[in-house]
Amino acid sequence: MTRTPDISDARGAARRVGDHPALEALARVGFVVSGILHIVIGWTAGRVAWGGGGGQADQAGALAALASNPGGVVLMWVVVIGLVALVLWQLTVAVAPSAGDGLADRGKAVAKAVVYGALAWTALQFALGSGSSSSSEESSQDVTATLMQQPAGRWLVGAVGLVVIGVGAYHMYKGLAQRFMKDLEEDPGTVARTLGMVGYPAKGVVLALVGAFFVLAAVEQQSEEATGLDGALKSLRDEPFGPYLLTAVAVGLVAFGLYCFARARHQRI
C-alpha cells in the first residue's frame, strides 16, 4: 500500500531544499541585492532632503534607477534570481523551522517571503522591459481605497497601520538591542555590528511613519492620507529641521544596506 505523505515528509523536503548549497548561495546573493536597494533608496532620500533632484525613494524607484544603467537588464535578472531564492528560503524556514523557532518566527518568515516575492515580481517587470516606477504612494492609496470599500474597511486600514507601526517598532528594538546578531552564524565584526545598530532603527522609523499614515487615513476615512515609503520619507522633509531629519534617516538606510552585505556572508542559513 502506498503511504500518504504527511507533515513530516513536507518538513523533511523543506529542510533538504533549504540546506542545498545552490539555494544557500543564491539566498546570499539576495541579501546583497537587498543591500543595494537600501543604499539606492538612502542615496535618493539624501538628495531629496537637500533639493538635489527628484527621484522616488522606494523599492520601485531603486529598481528603476538600477534598470536604467548600462547592463540594467542583466542586473534585473540577478535581482530577480536573488529575491526568488530568498522567497524559497523563507518558505523553508516557515515549513521546517529550526529548533527553538516558534509560531511567531514562522509567521515572520511567511511575511518576509511575501515582501521578497512582491519585490521579485516588480524586478521581473523591469527585466522584461515592462516595469514602471509607479509611486508607492499611489499603490498605498489604491490598497487603502479598496480596503475602505470592504465591511469594517476603516478598521481594516487602521489595523494594517498598527501592524506596520509594530513592525517598525520591532526593527528599532532589534537594532538597539542588537537582536540581529541572532540571525548570524558568527560575529561579523565591529563595523557591521555598528551598521546594524544604526540601520535597523532607521528602517524602523520609516516603517512606523508609513503605518502612521495608514492610521491617519482610517481616522479621517480618506484613502489619500495613506502613503508608501517614498511619501513617508518626503513627509520628513516638510517638518521642522526636515532636511536634517531626512538626512539622518537616509544615512541610516545606507547603513542598513551596508549591513546587508555583511549579512550576506554571515547569515545563518
XYZ file of C-alpha atoms in Angstrom:
269
model
C 0.000 0.000 0.000
C 1.282 3.433 -0.888
C 1.822 5.612 2.152
C 0.192 9.029 2.108
C 2.763 11.800 2.565
C 2.421 13.530 5.939
C 3.661 16.736 7.516
C 6.994 15.210 8.487
C 7.647 14.411 4.821
C 6.968 18.025 3.848
C 9.276 19.262 6.584
C 11.997 16.876 5.517
C 11.713 18.013 1.915
C 11.787 21.663 3.016
C 14.933 21.070 5.069
C 16.642 19.396 2.113
C 15.757 22.339 -0.122
C 16.831 24.868 2.489
C 20.146 23.087 3.071
C 21.004 22.828 -0.621
C 24.261 24.704 -1.359
C 22.796 26.286 -4.506
C 19.860 27.829 -2.624
C 22.175 28.986 0.145
C 24.475 30.728 -2.339
C 21.591 32.371 -4.192
C 19.941 33.490 -0.942
C 23.174 35.239 -0.007
C 23.024 36.974 -3.396
C 19.520 38.048 -2.393
C 20.845 39.752 0.735
C 23.382 41.619 -1.407
C 20.522 42.702 -3.670
C 18.554 43.917 -0.640
C 21.602 45.876 0.487
C 21.971 47.571 -2.897
C 18.293 48.559 -2.943
C 18.503 50.109 0.529
C 21.632 52.046 -0.423
C 19.963 53.436 -3.547
C 16.866 54.395 -1.538
C 19.014 56.079 1.106
C 21.029 57.932 -1.533
C 17.832 59.145 -3.230
C 16.373 60.276 0.099
C 19.558 62.195 0.857
C 19.347 64.027 -2.463
C 15.678 64.816 -1.902
C 16.487 66.221 1.556
C 18.629 68.983 0.090
C 16.870 69.590 -3.205
C 19.445 67.651 -5.181
C 16.893 66.385 -7.662
C 13.736 64.357 -7.653
C 13.643 60.636 -7.578
C 11.432 58.070 -5.984
C 12.808 56.957 -2.629
C 11.342 53.460 -2.509
C 11.965 49.965 -3.871
C 10.324 50.596 -7.250
C 12.315 53.787 -7.669
C 15.533 51.989 -6.740
C 14.820 49.211 -9.247
C 14.032 51.782 -11.944
C 17.326 53.575 -11.241
C 19.300 50.325 -11.462
C 17.485 49.176 -14.602
C 18.269 52.459 -16.388
C 22.030 51.892 -16.177
C 24.104 50.049 -18.812
C 23.638 46.343 -18.237
C 20.466 47.094 -16.306
C 18.505 44.199 -17.798
C 21.164 41.685 -16.768
C 21.260 43.227 -13.305
C 17.480 42.944 -13.037
C 17.666 39.214 -13.735
C 20.279 38.867 -10.990
C 17.929 40.776 -8.685
C 15.016 38.504 -9.601
C 17.017 35.330 -9.007
C 18.377 36.548 -5.681
C 14.956 37.633 -4.408
C 13.249 34.427 -5.542
C 15.934 32.486 -3.672
C 15.096 34.480 -0.540
C 11.412 33.667 -1.042
C 12.166 29.940 -1.244
C 14.492 30.064 1.752
C 11.953 31.917 3.907
C 9.291 29.378 2.956
C 11.570 26.519 4.011
C 12.048 28.313 7.347
C 8.257 28.552 7.739
C 7.673 24.883 6.876
C 10.694 23.416 8.657
C 11.772 25.882 11.384
C 14.970 25.454 13.353
C 14.918 24.230 16.928
C 13.651 26.978 19.195
C 11.678 28.798 16.484
C 8.060 29.342 17.417
C 4.879 30.240 15.594
C 5.876 33.929 15.544
C 9.149 33.083 13.790
C 7.297 31.066 11.181
C 4.832 33.889 10.670
C 7.669 36.370 10.150
C 9.222 34.031 7.601
C 5.971 33.912 5.628
C 5.626 37.702 5.789
C 9.191 38.159 4.548
C 8.550 35.689 1.731
C 5.579 37.803 0.627
C 7.645 41.006 0.697
C 10.531 39.455 -1.237
C 8.060 37.939 -3.680
C 6.465 41.317 -4.383
C 9.897 42.838 -4.968
C 10.876 39.952 -7.240
C 7.700 40.487 -9.286
C 8.462 44.201 -9.665
C 12.043 43.443 -10.681
C 10.778 40.878 -13.207
C 8.696 43.567 -14.891
C 11.828 45.688 -15.321
C 13.784 42.681 -16.591
C 11.087 42.078 -19.217
C 11.047 45.753 -20.187
C 7.577 46.498 -18.873
C 8.491 47.868 -15.458
C 7.130 51.121 -14.123
C 8.341 53.144 -11.165
C 4.751 53.855 -10.162
C 4.668 55.697 -6.883
C 4.375 53.637 -3.719
C 2.100 56.444 -2.556
C -0.346 55.654 -5.377
C -0.174 51.939 -4.607
C -0.825 52.556 -0.906
C -3.776 54.780 -1.715
C -5.208 52.145 -4.071
C -4.888 49.448 -1.411
C -6.411 51.745 1.202
C -9.311 52.704 -1.063
C -10.024 49.014 -1.739
C -9.961 48.182 1.980
C -12.215 51.166 2.772
C -14.876 49.706 0.492
C -14.994 46.451 2.465
C -17.192 45.811 5.514
C -15.447 47.392 8.506
C -12.941 48.745 5.981
C -11.983 51.661 8.192
C -10.955 49.244 10.930
C -9.036 47.090 8.454
C -6.997 50.095 7.307
C -6.330 51.068 10.905
C -5.277 47.513 11.716
C -2.855 47.488 8.781
C -1.368 50.740 10.037
C -0.940 49.413 13.565
C 0.713 46.242 12.287
C 3.178 48.264 10.196
C 3.898 50.510 13.187
C 4.535 47.388 15.251
C 6.951 46.047 12.630
C 8.729 49.391 12.643
C 8.975 49.371 16.437
C 10.402 45.860 16.332
C 13.057 46.970 13.836
C 14.070 49.759 16.218
C 14.259 47.338 19.132
C 16.097 44.756 17.057
C 18.774 47.270 16.156
C 19.216 48.972 19.517
C 19.202 45.674 21.431
C 21.432 44.022 18.796
C 18.925 41.211 18.355
C 20.015 40.973 14.722
C 23.139 39.188 15.906
C 20.987 36.091 16.492
C 20.460 35.851 12.724
C 24.161 35.400 12.082
C 26.425 32.388 12.257
C 29.274 34.390 13.727
C 30.160 37.921 14.771
C 30.609 39.973 11.570
C 32.868 42.496 13.324
C 32.519 45.879 14.976
C 31.811 47.824 11.788
C 28.996 45.520 10.671
C 27.566 45.437 14.201
C 27.515 49.252 14.288
C 25.890 49.402 10.853
C 23.136 47.083 12.089
C 22.602 49.169 15.232
C 22.183 52.283 13.064
C 20.383 50.731 10.109
C 17.634 48.766 11.809
C 16.293 51.726 13.853
C 16.367 53.967 10.753
C 14.340 51.442 8.793
C 12.021 51.098 11.767
C 11.369 54.844 11.857
C 10.363 54.838 8.184
C 8.064 51.830 8.603
C 6.433 53.439 11.641
C 5.799 56.570 9.591
C 4.168 54.532 6.824
C 1.961 52.840 9.412
C 1.048 56.178 10.980
C -0.239 57.442 7.623
C -2.454 54.361 7.301
C -3.870 55.006 10.770
C -4.465 58.648 9.817
C -6.284 57.505 6.681
C -8.506 55.274 8.811
C -9.261 58.013 11.344
C -10.128 60.588 8.673
C -11.631 57.988 6.300
C -9.547 59.424 3.473
C -7.512 56.953 1.400
C -5.455 59.891 0.100
C -3.817 60.160 3.526
C -2.139 56.762 3.109
C 1.344 56.751 1.677
C 4.193 54.371 0.988
C 7.907 54.533 1.647
C 8.533 57.400 -0.766
C 5.769 59.554 0.707
C 6.809 58.790 4.276
C 10.385 59.835 3.620
C 9.378 63.011 1.816
C 6.996 63.895 4.634
C 10.017 64.247 6.904
C 11.465 66.896 4.612
C 8.466 69.160 5.252
C 8.803 69.023 9.043
C 10.827 71.475 11.170
C 14.500 70.589 10.650
C 13.153 68.288 7.948
C 16.275 68.152 5.747
C 18.351 67.136 8.758
C 15.823 64.509 9.857
C 15.593 63.068 6.354
C 19.388 63.079 6.030
C 19.718 61.140 9.282
C 17.215 58.550 8.077
C 18.930 58.400 4.665
C 22.272 57.705 6.334
C 20.586 55.007 8.409
C 19.128 53.334 5.316
C 22.542 53.340 3.650
C 23.977 51.838 6.849
C 21.327 49.114 6.714
C 22.239 48.403 3.107
C 25.908 48.051 4.021
C 24.956 45.783 6.917
C 23.126 43.560 4.422
C 26.454 42.928 2.707
C 27.869 41.575 5.960
C 24.649 39.639 6.468
C 25.074 38.022 3.068
C 28.281 36.466 4.330
C 27.343 35.644 7.897
C 23.580 34.967 7.742
C 22.535 31.715 9.407
C 21.029 29.691 6.532
